[in-house]
PDB file of C-alpha atoms in Angstrom:
ATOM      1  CA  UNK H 102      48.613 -55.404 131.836  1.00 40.00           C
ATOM      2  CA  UNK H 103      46.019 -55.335 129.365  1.00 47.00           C
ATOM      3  CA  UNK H 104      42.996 -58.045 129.459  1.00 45.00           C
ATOM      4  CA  UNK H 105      41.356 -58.211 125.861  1.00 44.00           C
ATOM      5  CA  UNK H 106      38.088 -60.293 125.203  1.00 37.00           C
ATOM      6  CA  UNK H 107      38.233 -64.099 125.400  1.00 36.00           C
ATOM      7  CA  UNK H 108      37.527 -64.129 121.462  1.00 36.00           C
ATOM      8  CA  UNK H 109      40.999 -62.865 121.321  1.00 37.00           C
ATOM      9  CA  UNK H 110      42.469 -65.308 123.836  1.00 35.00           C
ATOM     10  CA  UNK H 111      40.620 -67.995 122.345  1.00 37.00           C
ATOM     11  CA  UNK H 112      42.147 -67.128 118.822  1.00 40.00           C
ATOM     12  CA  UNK H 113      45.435 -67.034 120.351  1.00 39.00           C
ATOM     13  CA  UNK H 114      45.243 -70.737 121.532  1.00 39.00           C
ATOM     14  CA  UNK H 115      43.795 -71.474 118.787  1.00 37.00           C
ATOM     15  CA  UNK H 116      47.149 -72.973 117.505  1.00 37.00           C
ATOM     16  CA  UNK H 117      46.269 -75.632 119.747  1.00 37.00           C
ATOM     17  CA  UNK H 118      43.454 -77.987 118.859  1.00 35.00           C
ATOM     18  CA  UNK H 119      40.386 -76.463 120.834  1.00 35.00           C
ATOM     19  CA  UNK H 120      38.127 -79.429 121.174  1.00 36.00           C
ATOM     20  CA  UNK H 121      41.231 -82.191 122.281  1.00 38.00           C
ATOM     21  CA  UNK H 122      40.800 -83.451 125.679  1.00 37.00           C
ATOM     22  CA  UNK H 123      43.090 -84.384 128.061  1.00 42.00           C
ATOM     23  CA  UNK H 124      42.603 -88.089 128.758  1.00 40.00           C
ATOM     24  CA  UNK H 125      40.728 -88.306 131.737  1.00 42.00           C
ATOM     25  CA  UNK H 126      40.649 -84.233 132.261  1.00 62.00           C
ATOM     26  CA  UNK H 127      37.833 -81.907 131.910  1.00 82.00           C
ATOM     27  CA  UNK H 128      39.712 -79.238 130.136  1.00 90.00           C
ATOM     28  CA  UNK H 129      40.826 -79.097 126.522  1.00 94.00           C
ATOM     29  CA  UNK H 130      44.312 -78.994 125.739  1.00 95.00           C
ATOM     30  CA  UNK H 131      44.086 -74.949 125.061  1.00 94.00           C
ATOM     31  CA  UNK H 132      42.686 -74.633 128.521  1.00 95.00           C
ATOM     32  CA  UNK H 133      44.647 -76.920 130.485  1.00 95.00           C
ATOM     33  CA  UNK H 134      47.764 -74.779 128.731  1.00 97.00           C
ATOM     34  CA  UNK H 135      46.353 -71.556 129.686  1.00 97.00           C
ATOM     35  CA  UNK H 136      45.883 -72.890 133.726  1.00 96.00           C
ATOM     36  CA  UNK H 137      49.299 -74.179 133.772  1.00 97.00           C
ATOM     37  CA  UNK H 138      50.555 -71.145 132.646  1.00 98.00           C
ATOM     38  CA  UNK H 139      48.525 -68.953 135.172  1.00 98.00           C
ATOM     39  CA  UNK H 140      49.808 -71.494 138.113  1.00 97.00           C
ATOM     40  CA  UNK H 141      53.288 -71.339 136.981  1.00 98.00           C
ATOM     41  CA  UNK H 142      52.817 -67.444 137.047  1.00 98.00           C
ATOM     42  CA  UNK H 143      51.041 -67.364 140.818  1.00 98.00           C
ATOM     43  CA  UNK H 144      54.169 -69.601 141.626  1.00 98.00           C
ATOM     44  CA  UNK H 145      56.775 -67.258 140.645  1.00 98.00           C
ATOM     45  CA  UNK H 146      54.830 -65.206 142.440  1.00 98.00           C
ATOM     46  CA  UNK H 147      55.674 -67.141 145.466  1.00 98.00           C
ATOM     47  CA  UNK H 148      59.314 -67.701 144.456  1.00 98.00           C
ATOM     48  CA  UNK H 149      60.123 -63.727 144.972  1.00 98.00           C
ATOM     49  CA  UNK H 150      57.727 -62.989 147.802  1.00 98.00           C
ATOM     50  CA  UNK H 151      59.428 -65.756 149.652  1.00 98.00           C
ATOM     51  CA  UNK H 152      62.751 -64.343 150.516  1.00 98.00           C
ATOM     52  CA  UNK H 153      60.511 -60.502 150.803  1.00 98.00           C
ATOM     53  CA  UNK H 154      58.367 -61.746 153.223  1.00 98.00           C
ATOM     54  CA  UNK H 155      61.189 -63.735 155.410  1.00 98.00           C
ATOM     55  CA  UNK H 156      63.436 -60.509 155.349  1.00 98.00           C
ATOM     56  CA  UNK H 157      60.211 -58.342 156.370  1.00 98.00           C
ATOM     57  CA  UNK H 158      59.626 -60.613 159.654  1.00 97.00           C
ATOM     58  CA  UNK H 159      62.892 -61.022 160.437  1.00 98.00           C
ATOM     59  CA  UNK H 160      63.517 -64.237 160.020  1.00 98.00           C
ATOM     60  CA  UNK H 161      66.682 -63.966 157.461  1.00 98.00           C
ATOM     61  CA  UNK H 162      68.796 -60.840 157.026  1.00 98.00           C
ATOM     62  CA  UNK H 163      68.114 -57.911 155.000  1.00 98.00           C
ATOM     63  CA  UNK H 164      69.890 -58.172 151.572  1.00 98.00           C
ATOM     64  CA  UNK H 165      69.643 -54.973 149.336  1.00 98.00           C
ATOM     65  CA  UNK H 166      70.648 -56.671 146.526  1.00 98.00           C
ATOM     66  CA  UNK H 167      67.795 -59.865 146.569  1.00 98.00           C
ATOM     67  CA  UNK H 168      65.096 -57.802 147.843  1.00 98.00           C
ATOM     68  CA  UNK H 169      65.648 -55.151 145.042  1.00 98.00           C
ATOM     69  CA  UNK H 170      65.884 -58.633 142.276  1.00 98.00           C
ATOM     70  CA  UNK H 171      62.730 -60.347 144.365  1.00 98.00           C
ATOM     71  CA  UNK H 172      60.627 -56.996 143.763  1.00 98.00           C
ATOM     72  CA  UNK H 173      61.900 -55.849 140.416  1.00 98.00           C
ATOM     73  CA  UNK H 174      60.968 -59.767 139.477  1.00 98.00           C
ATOM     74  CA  UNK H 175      57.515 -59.795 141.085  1.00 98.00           C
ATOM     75  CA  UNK H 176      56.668 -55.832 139.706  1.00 98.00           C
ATOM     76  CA  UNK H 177      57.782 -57.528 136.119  1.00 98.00           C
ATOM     77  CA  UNK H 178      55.902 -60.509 136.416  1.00 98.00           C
ATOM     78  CA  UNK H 179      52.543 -58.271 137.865  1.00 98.00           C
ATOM     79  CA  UNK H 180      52.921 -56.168 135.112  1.00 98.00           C
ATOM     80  CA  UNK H 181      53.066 -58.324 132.360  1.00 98.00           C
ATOM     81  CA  UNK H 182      49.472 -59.156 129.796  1.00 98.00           C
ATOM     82  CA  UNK H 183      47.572 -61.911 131.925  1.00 97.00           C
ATOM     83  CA  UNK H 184      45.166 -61.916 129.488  1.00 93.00           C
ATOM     84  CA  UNK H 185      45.840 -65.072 127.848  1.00 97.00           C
ATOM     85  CA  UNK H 186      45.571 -66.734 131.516  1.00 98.00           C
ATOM     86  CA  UNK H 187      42.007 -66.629 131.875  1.00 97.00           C
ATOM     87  CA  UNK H 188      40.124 -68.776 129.275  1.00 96.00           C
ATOM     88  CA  UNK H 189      36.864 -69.611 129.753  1.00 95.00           C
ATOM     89  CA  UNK H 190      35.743 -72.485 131.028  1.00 93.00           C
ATOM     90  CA  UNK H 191      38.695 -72.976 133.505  1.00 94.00           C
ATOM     91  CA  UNK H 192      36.769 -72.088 136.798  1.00 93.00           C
ATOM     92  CA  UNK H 193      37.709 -74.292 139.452  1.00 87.00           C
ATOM     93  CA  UNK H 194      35.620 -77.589 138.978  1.00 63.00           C
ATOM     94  CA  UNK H 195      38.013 -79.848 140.474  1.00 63.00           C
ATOM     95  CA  UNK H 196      41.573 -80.309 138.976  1.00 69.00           C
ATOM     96  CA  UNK H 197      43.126 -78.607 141.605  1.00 84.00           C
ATOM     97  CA  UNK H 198      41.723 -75.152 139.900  1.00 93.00           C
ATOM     98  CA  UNK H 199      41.032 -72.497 142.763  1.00 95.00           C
ATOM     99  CA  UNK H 200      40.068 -69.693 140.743  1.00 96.00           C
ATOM    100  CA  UNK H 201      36.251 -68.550 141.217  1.00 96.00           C
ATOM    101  CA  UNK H 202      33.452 -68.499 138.798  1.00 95.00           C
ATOM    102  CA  UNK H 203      33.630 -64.705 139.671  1.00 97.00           C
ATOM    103  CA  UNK H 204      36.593 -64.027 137.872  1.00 98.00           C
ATOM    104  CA  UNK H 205      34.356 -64.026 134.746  1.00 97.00           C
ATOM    105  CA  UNK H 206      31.473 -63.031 136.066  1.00 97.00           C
ATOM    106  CA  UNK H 207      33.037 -59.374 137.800  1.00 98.00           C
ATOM    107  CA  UNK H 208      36.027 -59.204 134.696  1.00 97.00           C
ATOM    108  CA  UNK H 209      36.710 -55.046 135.967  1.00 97.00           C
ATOM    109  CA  UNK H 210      36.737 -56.123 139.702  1.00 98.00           C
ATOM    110  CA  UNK H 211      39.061 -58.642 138.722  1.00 98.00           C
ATOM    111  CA  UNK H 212      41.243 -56.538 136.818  1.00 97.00           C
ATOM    112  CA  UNK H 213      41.026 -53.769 139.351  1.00 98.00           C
ATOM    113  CA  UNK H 214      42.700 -56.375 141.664  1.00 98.00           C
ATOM    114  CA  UNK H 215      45.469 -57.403 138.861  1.00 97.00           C
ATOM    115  CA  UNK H 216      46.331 -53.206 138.740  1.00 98.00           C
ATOM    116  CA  UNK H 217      46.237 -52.903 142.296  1.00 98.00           C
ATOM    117  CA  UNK H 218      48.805 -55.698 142.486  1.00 98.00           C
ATOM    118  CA  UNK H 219      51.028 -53.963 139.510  1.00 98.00           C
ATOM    119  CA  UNK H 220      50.958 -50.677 141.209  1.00 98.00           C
ATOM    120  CA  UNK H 221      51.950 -52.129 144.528  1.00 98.00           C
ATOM    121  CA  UNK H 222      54.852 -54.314 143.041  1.00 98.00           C
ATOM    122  CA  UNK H 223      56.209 -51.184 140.870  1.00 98.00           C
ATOM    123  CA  UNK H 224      55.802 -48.886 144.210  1.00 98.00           C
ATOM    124  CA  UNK H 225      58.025 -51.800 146.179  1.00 98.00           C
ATOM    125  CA  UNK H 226      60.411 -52.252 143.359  1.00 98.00           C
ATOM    126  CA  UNK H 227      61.586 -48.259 143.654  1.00 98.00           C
ATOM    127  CA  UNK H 228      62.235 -49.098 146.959  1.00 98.00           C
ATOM    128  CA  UNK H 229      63.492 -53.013 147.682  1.00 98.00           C
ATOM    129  CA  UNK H 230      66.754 -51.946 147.737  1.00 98.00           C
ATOM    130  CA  UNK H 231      66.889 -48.414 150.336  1.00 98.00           C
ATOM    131  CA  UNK H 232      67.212 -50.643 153.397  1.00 98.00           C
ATOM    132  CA  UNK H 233      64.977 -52.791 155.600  1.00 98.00           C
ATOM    133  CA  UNK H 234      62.552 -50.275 157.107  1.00 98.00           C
ATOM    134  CA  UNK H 235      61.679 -48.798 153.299  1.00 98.00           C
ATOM    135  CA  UNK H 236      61.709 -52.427 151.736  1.00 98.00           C
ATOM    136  CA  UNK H 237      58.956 -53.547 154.658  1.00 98.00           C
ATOM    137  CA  UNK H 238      56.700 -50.228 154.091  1.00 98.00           C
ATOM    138  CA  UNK H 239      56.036 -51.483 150.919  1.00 98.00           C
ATOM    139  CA  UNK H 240      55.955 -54.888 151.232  1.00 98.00           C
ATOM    140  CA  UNK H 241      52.594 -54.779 153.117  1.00 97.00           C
ATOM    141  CA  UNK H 242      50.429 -53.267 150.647  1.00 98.00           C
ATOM    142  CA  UNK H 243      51.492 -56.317 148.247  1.00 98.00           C
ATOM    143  CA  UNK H 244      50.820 -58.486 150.558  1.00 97.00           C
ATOM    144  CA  UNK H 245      47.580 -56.801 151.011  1.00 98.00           C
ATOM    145  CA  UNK H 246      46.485 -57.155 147.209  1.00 98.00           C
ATOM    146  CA  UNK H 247      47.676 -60.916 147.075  1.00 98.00           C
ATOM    147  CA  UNK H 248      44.960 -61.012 149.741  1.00 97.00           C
ATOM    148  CA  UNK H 249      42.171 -59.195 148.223  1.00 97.00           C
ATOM    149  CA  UNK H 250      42.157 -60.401 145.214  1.00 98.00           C
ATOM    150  CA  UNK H 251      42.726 -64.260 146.486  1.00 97.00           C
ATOM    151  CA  UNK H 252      39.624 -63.315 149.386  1.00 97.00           C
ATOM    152  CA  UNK H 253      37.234 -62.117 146.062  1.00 97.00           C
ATOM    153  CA  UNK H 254      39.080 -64.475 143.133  1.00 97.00           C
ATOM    154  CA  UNK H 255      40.327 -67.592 144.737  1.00 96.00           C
ATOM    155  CA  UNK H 256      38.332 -70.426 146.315  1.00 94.00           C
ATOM    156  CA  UNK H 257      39.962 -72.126 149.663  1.00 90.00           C
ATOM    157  CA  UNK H 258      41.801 -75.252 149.115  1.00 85.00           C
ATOM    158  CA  UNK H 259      39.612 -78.146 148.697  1.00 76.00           C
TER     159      UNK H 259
ATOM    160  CA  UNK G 227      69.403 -59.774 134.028  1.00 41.00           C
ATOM    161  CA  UNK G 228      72.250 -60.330 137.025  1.00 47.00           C
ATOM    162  CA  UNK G 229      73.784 -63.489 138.055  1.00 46.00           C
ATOM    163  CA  UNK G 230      74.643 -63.314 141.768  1.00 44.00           C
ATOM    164  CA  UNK G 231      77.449 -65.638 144.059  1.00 37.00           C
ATOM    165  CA  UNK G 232      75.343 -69.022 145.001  1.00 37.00           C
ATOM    166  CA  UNK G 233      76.269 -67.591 148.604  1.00 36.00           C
ATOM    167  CA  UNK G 234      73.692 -64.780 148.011  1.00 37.00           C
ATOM    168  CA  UNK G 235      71.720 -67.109 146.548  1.00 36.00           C
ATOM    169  CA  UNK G 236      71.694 -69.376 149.224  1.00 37.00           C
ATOM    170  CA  UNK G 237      70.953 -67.317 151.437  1.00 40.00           C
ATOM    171  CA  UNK G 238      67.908 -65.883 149.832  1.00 39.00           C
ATOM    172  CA  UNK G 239      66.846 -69.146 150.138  1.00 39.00           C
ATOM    173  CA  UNK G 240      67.787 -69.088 153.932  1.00 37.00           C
ATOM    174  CA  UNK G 241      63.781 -69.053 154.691  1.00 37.00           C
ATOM    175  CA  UNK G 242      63.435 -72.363 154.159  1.00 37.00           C
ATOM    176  CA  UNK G 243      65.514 -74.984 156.327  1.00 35.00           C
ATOM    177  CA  UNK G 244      67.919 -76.059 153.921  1.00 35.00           C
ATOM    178  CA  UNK G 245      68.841 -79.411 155.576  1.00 35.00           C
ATOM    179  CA  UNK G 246      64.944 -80.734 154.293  1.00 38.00           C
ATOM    180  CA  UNK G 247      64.747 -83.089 152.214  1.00 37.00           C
ATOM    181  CA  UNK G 248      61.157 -84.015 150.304  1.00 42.00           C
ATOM    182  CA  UNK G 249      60.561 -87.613 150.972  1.00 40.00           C
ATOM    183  CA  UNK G 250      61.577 -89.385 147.901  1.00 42.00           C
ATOM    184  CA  UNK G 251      63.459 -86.915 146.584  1.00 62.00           C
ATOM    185  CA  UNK G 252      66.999 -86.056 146.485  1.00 82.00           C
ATOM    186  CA  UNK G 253      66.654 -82.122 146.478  1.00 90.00           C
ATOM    187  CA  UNK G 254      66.466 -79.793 149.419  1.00 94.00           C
ATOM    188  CA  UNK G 255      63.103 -77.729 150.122  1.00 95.00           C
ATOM    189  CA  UNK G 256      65.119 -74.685 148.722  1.00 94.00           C
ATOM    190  CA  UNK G 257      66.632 -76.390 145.644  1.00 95.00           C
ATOM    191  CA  UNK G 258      63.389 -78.051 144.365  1.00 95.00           C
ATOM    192  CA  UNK G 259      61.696 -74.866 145.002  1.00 97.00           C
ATOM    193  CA  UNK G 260      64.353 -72.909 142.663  1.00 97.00           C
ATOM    194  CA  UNK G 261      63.728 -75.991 140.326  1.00 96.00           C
ATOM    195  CA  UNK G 262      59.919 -76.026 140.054  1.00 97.00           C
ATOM    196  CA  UNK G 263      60.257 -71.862 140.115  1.00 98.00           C
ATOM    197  CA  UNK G 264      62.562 -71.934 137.226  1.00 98.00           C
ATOM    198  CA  UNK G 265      60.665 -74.934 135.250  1.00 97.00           C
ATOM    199  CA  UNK G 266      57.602 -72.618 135.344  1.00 98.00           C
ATOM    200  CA  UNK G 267      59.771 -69.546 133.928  1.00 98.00           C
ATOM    201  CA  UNK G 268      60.270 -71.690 131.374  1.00 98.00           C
ATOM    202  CA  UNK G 269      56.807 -72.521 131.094  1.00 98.00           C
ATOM    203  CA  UNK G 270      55.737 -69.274 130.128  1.00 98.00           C
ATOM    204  CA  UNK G 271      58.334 -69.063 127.957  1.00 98.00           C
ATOM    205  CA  UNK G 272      56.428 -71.651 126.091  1.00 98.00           C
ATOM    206  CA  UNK G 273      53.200 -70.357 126.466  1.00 98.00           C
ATOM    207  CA  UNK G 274      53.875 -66.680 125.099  1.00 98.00           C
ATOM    208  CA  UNK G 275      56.615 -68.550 122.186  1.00 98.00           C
ATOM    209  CA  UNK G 276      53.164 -70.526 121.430  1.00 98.00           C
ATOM    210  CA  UNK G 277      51.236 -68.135 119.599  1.00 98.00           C
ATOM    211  CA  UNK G 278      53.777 -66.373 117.997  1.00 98.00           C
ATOM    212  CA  UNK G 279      55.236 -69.410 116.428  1.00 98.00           C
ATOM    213  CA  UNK G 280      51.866 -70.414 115.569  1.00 98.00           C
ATOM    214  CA  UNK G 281      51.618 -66.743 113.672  1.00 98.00           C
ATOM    215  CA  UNK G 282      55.245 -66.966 112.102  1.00 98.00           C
ATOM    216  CA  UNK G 283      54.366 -70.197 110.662  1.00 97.00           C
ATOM    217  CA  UNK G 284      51.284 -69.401 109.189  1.00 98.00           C
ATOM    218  CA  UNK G 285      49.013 -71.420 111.736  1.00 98.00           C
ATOM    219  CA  UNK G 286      46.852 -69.194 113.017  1.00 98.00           C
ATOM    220  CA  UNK G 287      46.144 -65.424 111.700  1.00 98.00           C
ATOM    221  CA  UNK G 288      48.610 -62.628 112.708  1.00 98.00           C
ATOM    222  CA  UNK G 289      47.336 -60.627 115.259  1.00 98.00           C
ATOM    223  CA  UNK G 290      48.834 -57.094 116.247  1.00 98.00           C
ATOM    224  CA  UNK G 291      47.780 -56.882 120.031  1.00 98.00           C
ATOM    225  CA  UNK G 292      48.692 -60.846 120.551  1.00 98.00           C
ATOM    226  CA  UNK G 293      51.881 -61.089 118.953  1.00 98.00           C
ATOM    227  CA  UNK G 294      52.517 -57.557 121.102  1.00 98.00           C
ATOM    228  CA  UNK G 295      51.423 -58.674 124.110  1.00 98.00           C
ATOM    229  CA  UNK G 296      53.325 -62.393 123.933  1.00 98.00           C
ATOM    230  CA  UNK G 297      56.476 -60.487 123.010  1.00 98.00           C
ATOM    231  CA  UNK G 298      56.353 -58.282 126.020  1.00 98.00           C
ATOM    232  CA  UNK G 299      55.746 -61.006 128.083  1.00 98.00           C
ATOM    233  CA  UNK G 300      58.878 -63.120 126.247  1.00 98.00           C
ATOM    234  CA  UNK G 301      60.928 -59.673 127.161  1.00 98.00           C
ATOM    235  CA  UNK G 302      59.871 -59.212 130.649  1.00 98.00           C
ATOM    236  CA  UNK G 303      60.705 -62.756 131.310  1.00 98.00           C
ATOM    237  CA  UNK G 304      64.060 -62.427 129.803  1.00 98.00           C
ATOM    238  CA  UNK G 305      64.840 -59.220 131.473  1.00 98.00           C
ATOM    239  CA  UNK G 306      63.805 -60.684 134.845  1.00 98.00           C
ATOM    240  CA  UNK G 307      66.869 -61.402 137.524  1.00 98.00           C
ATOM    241  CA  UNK G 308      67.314 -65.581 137.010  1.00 97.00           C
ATOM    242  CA  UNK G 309      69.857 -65.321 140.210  1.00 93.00           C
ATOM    243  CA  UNK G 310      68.000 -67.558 142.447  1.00 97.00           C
ATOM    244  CA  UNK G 311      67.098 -70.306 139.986  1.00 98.00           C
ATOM    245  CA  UNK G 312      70.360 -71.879 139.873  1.00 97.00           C
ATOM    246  CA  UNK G 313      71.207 -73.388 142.888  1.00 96.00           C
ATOM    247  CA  UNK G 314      74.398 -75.566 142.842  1.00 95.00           C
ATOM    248  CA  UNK G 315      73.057 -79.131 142.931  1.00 93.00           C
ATOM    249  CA  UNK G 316      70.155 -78.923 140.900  1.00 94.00           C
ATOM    250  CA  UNK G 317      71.974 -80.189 137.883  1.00 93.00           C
ATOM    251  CA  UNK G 318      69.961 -83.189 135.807  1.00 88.00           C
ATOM    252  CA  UNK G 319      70.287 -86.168 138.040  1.00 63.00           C
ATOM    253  CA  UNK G 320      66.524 -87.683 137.540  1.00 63.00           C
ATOM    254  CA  UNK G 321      63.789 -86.161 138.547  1.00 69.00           C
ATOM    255  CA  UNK G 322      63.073 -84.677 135.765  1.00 84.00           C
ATOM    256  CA  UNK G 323      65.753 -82.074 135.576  1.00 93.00           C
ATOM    257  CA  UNK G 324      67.332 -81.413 132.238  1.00 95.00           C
ATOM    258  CA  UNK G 325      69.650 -78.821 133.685  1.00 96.00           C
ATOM    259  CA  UNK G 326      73.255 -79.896 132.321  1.00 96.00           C
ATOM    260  CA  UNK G 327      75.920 -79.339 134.659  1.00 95.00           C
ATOM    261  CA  UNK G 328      77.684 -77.065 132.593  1.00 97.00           C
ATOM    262  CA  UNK G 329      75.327 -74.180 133.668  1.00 98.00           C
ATOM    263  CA  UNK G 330      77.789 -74.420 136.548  1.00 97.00           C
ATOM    264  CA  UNK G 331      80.900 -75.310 135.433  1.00 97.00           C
ATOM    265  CA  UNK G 332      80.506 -72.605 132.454  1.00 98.00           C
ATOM    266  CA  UNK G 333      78.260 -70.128 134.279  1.00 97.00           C
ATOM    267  CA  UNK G 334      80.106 -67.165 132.034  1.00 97.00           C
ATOM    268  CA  UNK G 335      78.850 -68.925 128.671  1.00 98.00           C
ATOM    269  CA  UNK G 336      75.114 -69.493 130.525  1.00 98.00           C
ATOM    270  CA  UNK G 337      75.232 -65.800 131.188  1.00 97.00           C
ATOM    271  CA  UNK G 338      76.303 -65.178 128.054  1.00 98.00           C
ATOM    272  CA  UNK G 339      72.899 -67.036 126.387  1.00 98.00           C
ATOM    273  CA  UNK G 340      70.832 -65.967 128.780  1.00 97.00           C
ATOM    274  CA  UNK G 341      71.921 -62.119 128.235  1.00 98.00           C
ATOM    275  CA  UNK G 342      71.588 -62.818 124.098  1.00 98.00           C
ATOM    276  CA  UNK G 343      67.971 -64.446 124.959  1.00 98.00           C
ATOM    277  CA  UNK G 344      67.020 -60.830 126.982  1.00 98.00           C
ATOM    278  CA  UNK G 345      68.221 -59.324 123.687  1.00 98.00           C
ATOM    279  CA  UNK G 346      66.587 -60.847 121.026  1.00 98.00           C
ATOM    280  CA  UNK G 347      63.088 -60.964 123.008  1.00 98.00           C
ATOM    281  CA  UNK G 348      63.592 -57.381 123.787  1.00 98.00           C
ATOM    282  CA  UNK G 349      64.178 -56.502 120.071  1.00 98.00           C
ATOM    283  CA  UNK G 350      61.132 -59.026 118.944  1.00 98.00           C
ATOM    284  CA  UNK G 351      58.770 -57.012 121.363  1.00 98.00           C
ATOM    285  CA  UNK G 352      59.900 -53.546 119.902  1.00 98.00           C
ATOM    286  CA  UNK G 353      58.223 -54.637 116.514  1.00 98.00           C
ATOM    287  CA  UNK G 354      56.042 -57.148 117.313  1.00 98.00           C
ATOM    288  CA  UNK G 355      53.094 -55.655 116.650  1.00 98.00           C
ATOM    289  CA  UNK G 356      54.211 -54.177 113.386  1.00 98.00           C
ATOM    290  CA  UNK G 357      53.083 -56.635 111.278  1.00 98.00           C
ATOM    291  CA  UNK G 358      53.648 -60.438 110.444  1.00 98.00           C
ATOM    292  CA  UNK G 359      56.689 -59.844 108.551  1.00 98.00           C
ATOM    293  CA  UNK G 360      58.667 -57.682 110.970  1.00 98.00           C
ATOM    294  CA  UNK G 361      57.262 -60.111 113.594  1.00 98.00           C
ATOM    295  CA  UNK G 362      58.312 -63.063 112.086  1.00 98.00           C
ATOM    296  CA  UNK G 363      62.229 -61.595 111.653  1.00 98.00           C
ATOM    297  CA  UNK G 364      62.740 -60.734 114.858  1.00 98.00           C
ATOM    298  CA  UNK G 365      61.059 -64.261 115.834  1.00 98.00           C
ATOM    299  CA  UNK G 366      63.898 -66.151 113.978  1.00 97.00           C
ATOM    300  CA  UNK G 367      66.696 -64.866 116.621  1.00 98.00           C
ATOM    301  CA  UNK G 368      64.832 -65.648 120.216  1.00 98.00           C
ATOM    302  CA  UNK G 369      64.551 -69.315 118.540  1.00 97.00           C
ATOM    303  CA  UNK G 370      67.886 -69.438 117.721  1.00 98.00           C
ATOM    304  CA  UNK G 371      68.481 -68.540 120.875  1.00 98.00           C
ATOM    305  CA  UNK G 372      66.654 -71.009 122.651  1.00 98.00           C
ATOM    306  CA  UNK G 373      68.197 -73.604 120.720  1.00 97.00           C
ATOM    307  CA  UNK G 374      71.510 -72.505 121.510  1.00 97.00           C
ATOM    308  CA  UNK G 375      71.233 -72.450 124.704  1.00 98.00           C
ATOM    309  CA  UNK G 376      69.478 -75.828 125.191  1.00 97.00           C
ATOM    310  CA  UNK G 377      71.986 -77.172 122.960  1.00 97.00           C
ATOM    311  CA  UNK G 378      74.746 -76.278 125.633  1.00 97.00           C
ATOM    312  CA  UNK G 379      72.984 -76.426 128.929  1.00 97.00           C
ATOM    313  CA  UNK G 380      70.030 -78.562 128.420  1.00 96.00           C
ATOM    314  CA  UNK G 381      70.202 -83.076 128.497  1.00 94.00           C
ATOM    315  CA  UNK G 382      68.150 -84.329 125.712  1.00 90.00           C
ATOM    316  CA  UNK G 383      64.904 -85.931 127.450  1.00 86.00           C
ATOM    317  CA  UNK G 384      65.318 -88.820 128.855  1.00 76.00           C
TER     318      UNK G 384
END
């Protein structure tokens, strides 16, 4: 998980021609690729907290084997490089874009959150599989980053 | 990388009442989620293929840290579990699914490309960021890969 500066990201979607618009969009066609890419991320995050969460509350049974692929996806996907996700520009202005102005303006906050979010994914991915009770001890500190960071990062839906 | 029954996976997807269909649609809750959750895997395959293309084909400059960092991300995808994607009935019928359905009648072959995929993006991010040309070799295999794979298991776009 390593954020570099957004001349680097910029160079990197630089393939891409910067100034094209989408018709009718705000963003460029380097930006609207990087916000895609973020939401697709945020919705995989979804995908593997779903069946976490619904073993943790009871509501399906306990299943060593998914919870230990559910976590061992989400502590990949946390620690992956997001840095190419957060382009300038892409603050939410409409679109359907929820992420806050302040994920540029407080870049270490935001990135404390991101490595908060790692650790707790890699601590739950040791431990998915060792039954119910060990799987749900774990599960709540994830939960509680996905909460920070969306409380500090994320704007409510509009 | 593991492939489990589609009884695990269906239960996984348990959570969500199975029976509900999206108005309009012809998917269950739980299938179009595994859809839209795989369709944005793929997405960021695209995103982190982008810029390393862009560098093998002498677009854009090579960069060390961005070719390193899109190859990690390639491999971390690849290496992720893909279990719960592949719900039976989620084969391309319209609505925008490409998914052939021999994924499921040849889900030993699918395994098979999805295993070489994990492979060759695992070898591209061990020398990614040694330079264009050791990039660019290791680049050829994950796009031979894709395109064997998409060959098989993927309808052209309709």
């Amino acid at each position: 998980m390593h954020f570099k500066t957004l001349t680097v990201v910029a160079t990197a979607g630089a393939f891409i021609v910067a100034s094209a618009a989408f018709a009718g969009g705000h963003l460029t066609e380097d930006q609207q690729r990087a916000v895609d890419a973020r939401q697709s991320h945020m919705g995989l995050y979804g995908f593997n907290l779903g069946p976490l969460g619904a073993m943790a509350q009871d509501k399906i049974p306990y299943d060593a084997e998914v919870a230990a692929a559910a976590a061992a996806n989400l502590a990949a996907l946390a620690n992956m490089s997001h840095d190419a996700y957060w382009v300038e520009g892409t603050d939410g202005s409409g679109d359907g874009i929820r992420a806050k102005a302040e994920i540029w303006t407080d870049m270490d906050g935001f990135k404390a959150e991101d490595m908060k979010l790692a650790a707790a994914t890699t601590a739950l991915a040791a431990v998915a599989g060792d039954g119910l009770d060990a799987m749900r001890a774990a599960f709540g500190p994830v939960g509680q980053s996905c909460g920070s960071c969306h409380e500090a990062y994320r704007a409510p839906r509009s």
